[in-house]
Amino acid sequence: GLPDRDNYLGTEKNDVELQAKYREHIVTILKLAQIEDAETKAAHIYDLEKMIETVHASRTDSADIQKANNPWARKDFSGKAPGIDWLTFFNAAGLSAQPTIVVWHPGAVTGISALIANQPLDVWKEYLTFRAIDRASGLLPKSFATERFKFYSTTLNGIPQQSDRWKRAVNNTSADL
């Protein structure tokens, strides 16, 4: 949702304002989708995203190549990062025959795995529902596209006006081709 981990964790005035605007965006998208109890669900979604960002590596740590080479045997994932059904995950990813996988951020893998295990399934469903709708909002009725533009383009990037719908359609078609 937000561009950087620090946007979730920051306490500076700009970060706090951005966090509030993002929470409003989540509520608006859920309401446009006619999802009941949008405010409560938006709070769950935002809190989960913040927990995910909390377990992720900082930008500085992410750039440190010395911390990047962490080979894990595929069979060891369940012990090192319990909470995810790794057998199913690797089968679905087509990695069931891969003996070793390099984990760029072990703390993120173990942290997110723990979140999967300890957060209610309904919260994950709310989060995934929002993510799917938000990502598709440019393809949904105008009110969704307008809200997406308002937050991601105007609030985050200062772009004052959305291009015409026909131009966006041509650009999306060109990008897909």
mmCIF file of C-alpha atoms in Angstrom:
data_model
loop_
_atom_site.group_PDB
_atom_site.id
_atom_site.type_symbol
_atom_site.label_atom_id
_atom_site.label_comp_id
_atom_site.label_asym_id
_atom_site.label_seq_id
_atom_site.Cartn_x
_atom_site.Cartn_y
_atom_site.Cartn_z
ATOM 1 C CA GLY A 1 0.000 0.000 0.000
ATOM 2 C CA LEU A 2 2.452 2.640 1.111
ATOM 3 C CA PRO A 3 5.678 2.975 -0.879
ATOM 4 C CA ASP A 4 8.153 2.201 1.882
ATOM 5 C CA ARG A 5 8.439 0.457 5.234
ATOM 6 C CA ASP A 6 9.394 3.759 6.844
ATOM 7 C CA ASN A 7 6.060 5.287 5.787
ATOM 8 C CA TYR A 8 4.297 2.820 8.088
ATOM 9 C CA LEU A 9 6.739 3.142 10.956
ATOM 10 C CA GLY A 10 7.585 6.843 10.720
ATOM 11 C CA THR A 11 6.397 9.257 13.386
ATOM 12 C CA GLU A 12 7.248 12.502 11.588
ATOM 13 C CA LYS A 13 4.312 14.765 10.703
ATOM 14 C CA ASN A 14 4.447 13.866 6.983
ATOM 15 C CA ASP A 15 4.452 10.134 7.729
ATOM 16 C CA VAL A 16 1.548 10.420 10.167
ATOM 17 C CA GLU A 17 -0.455 12.429 7.623
ATOM 18 C CA LEU A 18 0.322 9.885 4.889
ATOM 19 C CA GLN A 19 -0.714 7.015 7.174
ATOM 20 C CA ALA A 20 -4.052 8.746 7.826
ATOM 21 C CA LYS A 21 -4.633 9.366 4.109
ATOM 22 C CA TYR A 22 -3.838 5.739 3.326
ATOM 23 C CA ARG A 23 -6.296 4.538 5.986
ATOM 24 C CA GLU A 24 -8.927 6.798 4.377
ATOM 25 C CA HIS A 25 -8.091 5.297 0.990
ATOM 26 C CA ILE A 26 -8.624 1.763 2.306
ATOM 27 C CA VAL A 27 -12.002 2.744 3.799
ATOM 28 C CA THR A 28 -13.065 4.450 0.565
ATOM 29 C CA ILE A 29 -12.168 1.452 -1.602
ATOM 30 C CA LEU A 30 -14.020 -0.925 0.730
ATOM 31 C CA LYS A 31 -17.086 1.336 0.744
ATOM 32 C CA LEU A 32 -17.038 1.622 -3.046
ATOM 33 C CA ALA A 33 -17.010 -2.170 -3.160
ATOM 34 C CA GLN A 34 -20.008 -2.142 -0.789
ATOM 35 C CA ILE A 35 -18.157 -4.151 1.842
ATOM 36 C CA GLU A 36 -19.893 -3.986 5.193
ATOM 37 C CA ASP A 37 -18.177 -2.494 8.236
ATOM 38 C CA ALA A 38 -15.546 -0.834 6.054
ATOM 39 C CA GLU A 39 -13.992 1.216 8.877
ATOM 40 C CA THR A 40 -13.327 -1.811 11.087
ATOM 41 C CA LYS A 41 -12.017 -3.890 8.209
ATOM 42 C CA ALA A 42 -9.817 -1.019 7.026
ATOM 43 C CA ALA A 43 -8.286 -0.796 10.501
ATOM 44 C CA HIS A 44 -7.555 -4.549 10.413
ATOM 45 C CA ILE A 45 -5.996 -4.242 6.959
ATOM 46 C CA TYR A 46 -3.822 -1.289 7.885
ATOM 47 C CA ASP A 47 -2.703 -2.923 11.132
ATOM 48 C CA LEU A 48 -1.775 -6.121 9.291
ATOM 49 C CA GLU A 49 0.185 -4.191 6.676
ATOM 50 C CA LYS A 50 2.020 -2.355 9.435
ATOM 51 C CA MET A 51 2.857 -5.676 11.128
ATOM 52 C CA ILE A 52 4.165 -6.999 7.811
ATOM 53 C CA GLU A 53 6.343 -3.930 7.379
ATOM 54 C CA THR A 54 7.594 -4.212 10.954
ATOM 55 C CA VAL A 55 9.065 -7.663 10.261
ATOM 56 C CA HIS A 56 10.596 -6.608 6.939
ATOM 57 C CA ALA A 57 14.164 -5.441 6.648
ATOM 58 C CA SER A 58 14.898 -1.743 6.542
ATOM 59 C CA ARG A 59 15.963 -0.150 3.262
ATOM 60 C CA THR A 60 19.551 -0.044 4.580
ATOM 61 C CA ASP A 61 19.538 -3.730 5.499
ATOM 62 C CA SER A 62 17.895 -4.583 2.202
ATOM 63 C CA ALA A 63 20.772 -3.005 0.300
ATOM 64 C CA ASP A 64 23.422 -4.874 2.325
ATOM 65 C CA ILE A 65 24.521 -7.720 0.070
ATOM 66 C CA GLN A 66 26.379 -9.322 2.990
ATOM 67 C CA LYS A 67 23.025 -10.081 4.594
ATOM 68 C CA ALA A 68 21.533 -11.424 1.367
ATOM 69 C CA ASN A 69 23.133 -14.828 0.845
ATOM 70 C CA ASN A 70 21.143 -17.082 3.162
ATOM 71 C CA PRO A 71 20.737 -20.506 1.562
ATOM 72 C CA TRP A 72 18.056 -22.592 3.252
ATOM 73 C CA ALA A 73 17.365 -26.187 2.421
ATOM 74 C CA ARG A 74 13.782 -26.415 1.193
ATOM 75 C CA LYS A 75 13.101 -29.114 3.778
ATOM 76 C CA ASP A 76 14.185 -26.754 6.598
ATOM 77 C CA PHE A 77 11.627 -23.994 5.949
ATOM 78 C CA SER A 78 8.945 -25.547 8.154
ATOM 79 C CA GLY A 79 11.330 -25.578 11.122
ATOM 80 C CA LYS A 80 12.917 -22.188 10.494
ATOM 81 C CA ALA A 81 9.708 -20.351 9.590
ATOM 82 C CA PRO A 82 6.683 -22.197 10.964
ATOM 83 C CA GLY A 83 3.248 -20.869 10.158
ATOM 84 C CA ILE A 84 3.140 -21.420 6.406
ATOM 85 C CA ASP A 85 2.384 -24.734 4.737
ATOM 86 C CA TRP A 86 5.699 -24.673 2.897
ATOM 87 C CA LEU A 87 5.141 -27.983 1.096
ATOM 88 C CA THR A 88 1.995 -26.589 -0.537
ATOM 89 C CA PHE A 89 3.682 -23.240 -1.164
ATOM 90 C CA PHE A 90 6.697 -24.743 -2.935
ATOM 91 C CA ASN A 91 4.536 -27.152 -4.936
ATOM 92 C CA ALA A 92 2.327 -24.276 -6.111
ATOM 93 C CA ALA A 93 5.409 -22.211 -6.984
ATOM 94 C CA GLY A 94 6.897 -25.075 -9.003
ATOM 95 C CA LEU A 95 9.827 -25.338 -6.597
ATOM 96 C CA SER A 96 9.177 -28.767 -5.103
ATOM 97 C CA ALA A 97 12.363 -30.186 -6.666
ATOM 98 C CA GLN A 98 14.556 -27.236 -5.667
ATOM 99 C CA PRO A 99 16.825 -28.463 -2.848
ATOM 100 C CA THR A 100 18.061 -25.034 -1.716
ATOM 101 C CA ILE A 101 16.516 -21.585 -1.819
ATOM 102 C CA VAL A 102 18.376 -18.370 -1.088
ATOM 103 C CA VAL A 103 16.413 -16.267 1.390
ATOM 104 C CA TRP A 104 17.209 -12.585 0.969
ATOM 105 C CA HIS A 105 15.675 -11.533 4.287
ATOM 106 C CA PRO A 106 15.342 -14.394 6.785
ATOM 107 C CA GLY A 107 13.752 -12.106 9.395
ATOM 108 C CA ALA A 108 11.000 -11.171 6.957
ATOM 109 C CA VAL A 109 10.329 -14.795 6.043
ATOM 110 C CA THR A 110 10.158 -15.914 9.664
ATOM 111 C CA GLY A 111 8.192 -12.800 10.678
ATOM 112 C CA ILE A 112 5.560 -13.087 7.960
ATOM 113 C CA SER A 113 5.299 -16.822 8.537
ATOM 114 C CA ALA A 114 4.592 -16.111 12.209
ATOM 115 C CA LEU A 115 1.990 -13.489 11.234
ATOM 116 C CA ILE A 116 0.240 -16.013 9.023
ATOM 117 C CA ALA A 117 0.092 -18.392 11.966
ATOM 118 C CA ASN A 118 -1.108 -15.888 14.570
ATOM 119 C CA GLN A 119 -3.405 -13.488 12.708
ATOM 120 C CA PRO A 120 -7.056 -14.459 12.232
ATOM 121 C CA LEU A 121 -7.955 -15.932 8.861
ATOM 122 C CA ASP A 122 -10.705 -13.317 8.449
ATOM 123 C CA VAL A 123 -8.122 -10.525 8.665
ATOM 124 C CA TRP A 124 -6.086 -12.165 5.900
ATOM 125 C CA LYS A 125 -9.249 -12.488 3.805
ATOM 126 C CA GLU A 126 -10.035 -8.793 4.356
ATOM 127 C CA TYR A 127 -6.469 -7.848 3.419
ATOM 128 C CA LEU A 128 -6.436 -9.989 0.267
ATOM 129 C CA THR A 129 -9.883 -8.755 -0.762
ATOM 130 C CA PHE A 130 -8.750 -5.146 -0.440
ATOM 131 C CA ARG A 131 -5.471 -5.800 -2.303
ATOM 132 C CA ALA A 132 -7.351 -7.469 -5.196
ATOM 133 C CA ILE A 133 -9.898 -4.652 -5.477
ATOM 134 C CA ASP A 134 -7.293 -1.911 -5.095
ATOM 135 C CA ARG A 135 -5.045 -3.419 -7.772
ATOM 136 C CA ALA A 136 -7.969 -3.787 -10.171
ATOM 137 C CA SER A 137 -9.450 -0.377 -9.407
ATOM 138 C CA GLY A 138 -8.248 1.099 -12.692
ATOM 139 C CA LEU A 139 -10.404 -1.479 -14.476
ATOM 140 C CA LEU A 140 -13.462 -1.004 -12.283
ATOM 141 C CA PRO A 141 -16.093 1.777 -12.487
ATOM 142 C CA LYS A 142 -14.845 5.350 -12.612
ATOM 143 C CA SER A 143 -15.235 5.965 -8.865
ATOM 144 C CA PHE A 144 -12.613 3.268 -8.144
ATOM 145 C CA ALA A 145 -10.190 4.617 -10.732
ATOM 146 C CA THR A 146 -10.682 8.142 -9.411
ATOM 147 C CA GLU A 147 -9.964 7.067 -5.834
ATOM 148 C CA ARG A 148 -6.889 5.098 -6.899
ATOM 149 C CA PHE A 149 -5.568 8.096 -8.807
ATOM 150 C CA LYS A 150 -6.329 10.422 -5.901
ATOM 151 C CA PHE A 151 -4.230 8.395 -3.490
ATOM 152 C CA TYR A 152 -1.461 6.799 -5.543
ATOM 153 C CA SER A 153 -0.916 9.558 -8.084
ATOM 154 C CA THR A 154 -1.951 12.790 -6.379
ATOM 155 C CA THR A 155 -1.211 12.098 -2.706
ATOM 156 C CA LEU A 156 1.948 10.048 -3.242
ATOM 157 C CA ASN A 157 3.338 11.628 -6.402
ATOM 158 C CA GLY A 158 1.760 15.071 -6.704
ATOM 159 C CA ILE A 159 0.186 14.417 -10.106
ATOM 160 C CA PRO A 160 -2.755 16.824 -10.251
ATOM 161 C CA GLN A 161 -4.869 15.376 -13.068
ATOM 162 C CA GLN A 162 -5.659 11.919 -14.355
ATOM 163 C CA SER A 163 -5.314 11.291 -18.088
ATOM 164 C CA ASP A 164 -8.463 10.596 -20.092
ATOM 165 C CA ARG A 165 -9.935 7.123 -19.727
ATOM 166 C CA TRP A 166 -9.394 6.315 -23.416
ATOM 167 C CA LYS A 167 -5.692 7.204 -23.080
ATOM 168 C CA ARG A 168 -5.378 4.962 -20.032
ATOM 169 C CA ALA A 169 -7.090 2.150 -21.964
ATOM 170 C CA VAL A 170 -4.688 2.522 -24.897
ATOM 171 C CA ASN A 171 -1.689 2.653 -22.539
ATOM 172 C CA ASN A 172 -2.857 -0.463 -20.669
ATOM 173 C CA THR A 173 -3.438 -2.315 -23.940
ATOM 174 C CA SER A 174 0.007 -1.310 -25.193
ATOM 175 C CA ALA A 175 1.617 -2.376 -21.935
ATOM 176 C CA ASP A 176 -0.134 -5.760 -22.054
ATOM 177 C CA LEU A 177 0.918 -6.322 -25.658
#
